[in-house]
mmCIF file of C-alpha atoms in Angstrom:
data_model
loop_
_atom_site.group_PDB
_atom_site.id
_atom_site.type_symbol
_atom_site.label_atom_id
_atom_site.label_comp_id
_atom_site.label_asym_id
_atom_site.label_seq_id
_atom_site.Cartn_x
_atom_site.Cartn_y
_atom_site.Cartn_z
ATOM 1 C CA MET A 1 -5.167 -18.153 22.409
ATOM 2 C CA ASP A 2 -1.623 -19.326 21.839
ATOM 3 C CA LYS A 3 0.779 -16.579 20.682
ATOM 4 C CA SER A 4 1.962 -18.637 17.728
ATOM 5 C CA GLU A 5 -1.635 -18.839 16.537
ATOM 6 C CA ILE A 6 -1.757 -15.029 16.328
ATOM 7 C CA ARG A 7 1.321 -15.010 14.072
ATOM 8 C CA SER A 8 -0.173 -17.795 11.969
ATOM 9 C CA LEU A 9 -3.525 -16.023 11.643
ATOM 10 C CA LEU A 10 -1.868 -12.751 10.622
ATOM 11 C CA PHE A 11 0.107 -14.609 7.953
ATOM 12 C CA GLN A 12 -3.011 -16.428 6.701
ATOM 13 C CA LEU A 13 -4.990 -13.187 6.678
ATOM 14 C CA ASP A 14 -2.371 -11.418 4.574
ATOM 15 C CA ARG A 15 -2.129 -14.362 2.171
ATOM 16 C CA ALA A 16 -5.915 -14.540 1.763
ATOM 17 C CA ARG A 17 -6.108 -10.766 1.201
ATOM 18 C CA ARG A 18 -3.418 -10.921 -1.489
ATOM 19 C CA ARG A 19 -5.090 -13.910 -3.146
ATOM 20 C CA LEU A 20 -8.346 -11.947 -3.273
ATOM 21 C CA MET A 21 -6.727 -8.806 -4.718
ATOM 22 C CA GLN A 22 -4.270 -10.392 -7.161
ATOM 23 C CA PRO A 23 -6.678 -11.195 -10.033
ATOM 24 C CA TYR A 24 -8.291 -7.753 -9.826
ATOM 25 C CA PHE A 25 -5.006 -5.856 -9.992
ATOM 26 C CA THR A 26 -3.577 -8.204 -12.616
ATOM 27 C CA ALA A 27 -6.621 -7.473 -14.784
ATOM 28 C CA LEU A 28 -5.822 -3.759 -14.344
ATOM 29 C CA GLY A 29 -2.280 -4.479 -15.569
ATOM 30 C CA LEU A 30 -0.653 -3.790 -12.199
ATOM 31 C CA THR A 31 1.884 -5.732 -10.177
ATOM 32 C CA LEU A 32 0.726 -6.118 -6.592
ATOM 33 C CA GLY A 33 4.106 -7.108 -5.123
ATOM 34 C CA GLN A 34 5.828 -3.950 -6.341
ATOM 35 C CA GLY A 35 3.377 -1.639 -4.616
ATOM 36 C CA GLN A 36 1.957 -0.208 -7.843
ATOM 37 C CA PRO A 37 -1.616 -0.047 -6.483
ATOM 38 C CA ARG A 38 -0.400 1.728 -3.315
ATOM 39 C CA ILE A 39 1.628 4.186 -5.378
ATOM 40 C CA LEU A 40 -1.340 5.081 -7.585
ATOM 41 C CA THR A 41 -3.763 5.553 -4.697
ATOM 42 C CA ARG A 42 -1.235 7.633 -2.748
ATOM 43 C CA LEU A 43 -0.770 9.906 -5.765
ATOM 44 C CA LEU A 44 -4.545 10.142 -6.077
ATOM 45 C CA GLU A 45 -4.638 11.486 -2.506
ATOM 46 C CA GLY A 46 -1.995 14.100 -3.275
ATOM 47 C CA ASP A 47 -0.212 14.441 -6.584
ATOM 48 C CA GLY A 48 3.241 15.841 -7.236
ATOM 49 C CA LEU A 49 5.297 14.020 -4.603
ATOM 50 C CA THR A 50 9.027 13.482 -4.590
ATOM 51 C CA GLN A 51 10.199 9.895 -4.892
ATOM 52 C CA ARG A 52 11.517 10.030 -1.329
ATOM 53 C CA VAL A 53 8.165 11.136 0.115
ATOM 54 C CA LEU A 54 6.318 8.624 -2.045
ATOM 55 C CA ALA A 55 8.597 5.761 -0.963
ATOM 56 C CA GLN A 56 8.043 6.602 2.687
ATOM 57 C CA ALA A 57 4.271 6.983 2.276
ATOM 58 C CA CYS A 58 4.016 3.618 0.506
ATOM 59 C CA GLY A 59 6.452 1.765 2.754
ATOM 60 C CA LEU A 60 8.788 0.926 -0.129
ATOM 61 C CA ASP A 61 12.553 1.066 -0.414
ATOM 62 C CA ALA A 62 14.074 3.374 -3.026
ATOM 63 C CA ALA A 63 15.035 0.586 -5.459
ATOM 64 C CA THR A 64 11.588 -1.044 -5.406
ATOM 65 C CA LEU A 65 9.889 2.315 -5.854
ATOM 66 C CA SER A 66 12.175 3.233 -8.745
ATOM 67 C CA ARG A 67 11.411 -0.029 -10.595
ATOM 68 C CA ALA A 68 7.683 0.388 -9.978
ATOM 69 C CA LEU A 69 7.756 3.993 -11.207
ATOM 70 C CA ASP A 70 9.646 2.941 -14.332
ATOM 71 C CA ARG A 71 6.886 0.444 -15.145
ATOM 72 C CA LEU A 72 4.093 2.886 -14.322
ATOM 73 C CA GLU A 73 5.755 5.521 -16.511
ATOM 74 C CA GLU A 74 6.172 3.025 -19.395
ATOM 75 C CA ALA A 75 2.458 2.264 -19.075
ATOM 76 C CA GLY A 76 1.645 5.973 -19.306
ATOM 77 C CA LEU A 77 0.172 6.141 -15.782
ATOM 78 C CA ILE A 78 2.637 8.548 -14.184
ATOM 79 C CA ALA A 79 5.003 11.274 -15.300
ATOM 80 C CA ARG A 80 8.164 12.462 -13.587
ATOM 81 C CA GLU A 81 9.000 16.120 -13.830
ATOM 82 C CA SER A 82 11.910 18.163 -12.558
ATOM 83 C CA HIS A 83 11.511 19.528 -9.056
ATOM 84 C CA PRO A 84 11.494 23.335 -9.173
ATOM 85 C CA ASP A 85 13.673 23.621 -6.051
ATOM 86 C CA SER A 86 16.112 20.737 -6.551
ATOM 87 C CA ARG A 87 18.102 19.607 -9.552
ATOM 88 C CA ARG A 88 18.403 16.079 -8.127
ATOM 89 C CA ALA A 89 14.749 15.476 -7.251
ATOM 90 C CA TYR A 90 11.744 14.707 -9.406
ATOM 91 C CA LEU A 91 8.048 15.143 -8.750
ATOM 92 C CA VAL A 92 5.810 12.197 -9.575
ATOM 93 C CA ARG A 93 2.379 12.977 -10.990
ATOM 94 C CA LEU A 94 -0.518 10.937 -12.293
ATOM 95 C CA THR A 95 -1.425 11.222 -15.952
ATOM 96 C CA GLU A 96 -5.100 11.222 -16.937
ATOM 97 C CA ALA A 97 -4.843 7.486 -17.631
ATOM 98 C CA GLY A 98 -3.118 7.087 -14.263
ATOM 99 C CA ARG A 99 -5.891 8.960 -12.496
ATOM 100 C CA ASP A 100 -8.498 6.648 -14.064
ATOM 101 C CA LYS A 101 -6.453 3.581 -13.091
ATOM 102 C CA ALA A 102 -5.974 4.923 -9.547
ATOM 103 C CA GLU A 103 -9.747 5.354 -9.195
ATOM 104 C CA ALA A 104 -10.209 1.709 -10.230
ATOM 105 C CA VAL A 105 -7.552 0.674 -7.703
ATOM 106 C CA ARG A 106 -9.302 2.637 -4.977
ATOM 107 C CA SER A 107 -12.556 0.839 -5.833
ATOM 108 C CA GLY A 108 -10.731 -2.487 -5.531
ATOM 109 C CA PHE A 109 -9.288 -1.560 -2.145
ATOM 110 C CA GLN A 110 -12.764 -0.486 -0.992
ATOM 111 C CA ALA A 111 -14.207 -3.850 -2.038
ATOM 112 C CA VAL A 112 -11.493 -5.664 -0.081
ATOM 113 C CA GLU A 113 -12.154 -3.483 2.963
ATOM 114 C CA ASP A 114 -15.889 -4.177 2.715
ATOM 115 C CA THR A 115 -15.188 -7.916 2.505
ATOM 116 C CA LEU A 116 -12.774 -7.850 5.449
ATOM 117 C CA CYS A 117 -15.195 -5.922 7.659
ATOM 118 C CA ARG A 118 -18.339 -7.862 6.782
ATOM 119 C CA GLY A 119 -20.275 -8.909 9.889
ATOM 120 C CA PHE A 120 -18.422 -6.639 12.330
ATOM 121 C CA SER A 121 -20.218 -3.962 14.323
ATOM 122 C CA ASP A 122 -18.770 -0.463 14.481
ATOM 123 C CA ARG A 123 -17.645 -1.141 18.067
ATOM 124 C CA GLU A 124 -15.960 -4.400 17.065
ATOM 125 C CA LEU A 125 -14.105 -2.592 14.271
ATOM 126 C CA GLU A 126 -12.951 0.079 16.741
ATOM 127 C CA ASP A 127 -11.688 -2.612 19.139
ATOM 128 C CA LEU A 128 -9.969 -4.498 16.334
ATOM 129 C CA GLY A 129 -8.308 -1.303 15.125
ATOM 130 C CA GLU A 130 -6.990 -0.591 18.622
ATOM 131 C CA ASP A 131 -5.628 -4.124 18.940
ATOM 132 C CA LEU A 132 -3.942 -4.000 15.531
ATOM 133 C CA ARG A 133 -2.400 -0.594 16.303
ATOM 134 C CA ARG A 134 -1.000 -2.050 19.542
ATOM 135 C CA LEU A 135 0.513 -4.992 17.643
ATOM 136 C CA LEU A 136 2.054 -2.562 15.154
ATOM 137 C CA THR A 137 3.447 -0.406 17.955
ATOM 138 C CA ASN A 138 5.012 -3.501 19.531
ATOM 139 C CA LEU A 139 6.752 -4.371 16.263
ATOM 140 C CA GLU A 140 7.837 -0.835 15.423
ATOM 141 C CA GLY A 141 9.437 -0.494 18.852
ATOM 142 C CA CYS A 142 11.776 -3.419 18.249
ATOM 143 C CA GLU A 143 15.326 -3.077 16.956
ATOM 144 C CA GLY A 144 15.457 -6.732 15.965
ATOM 145 C CA LEU A 145 14.845 -10.182 17.284
ATOM 146 C CA GLU A 146 16.762 -11.326 20.309
ATOM 147 C CA LEU A 147 17.885 -14.898 19.917
#
């Protein structure tokens, strides 16, 4: 396989995945590009995170996270409360409505995962996971492109 085909396939895969998820998350009132679904599911896994920890866990920069949290708070899905140990930090928590929405998001992610993995054996999924982790390691080890 040509190396450029790998890049092209990864791009096409991500585009197809987003196209599949977009209508579902839009119907839930969420913006996919801002990481709102990731934020909700991460809070479902462990509530009461600082914005810094949440940004890192979701792979978002501080400005993007802040905008997304503003929208989620306006929608009544999260609440920010003062951090007991820091006057400058806030803890982000799901509201009851946020918890319900996060459960729906998790169901959507599960459906996408089921679709992506359809027709693969457990061994094939293990091999694919190893290959994808190696690709990720290759990218994470780079400082930038050398031209």
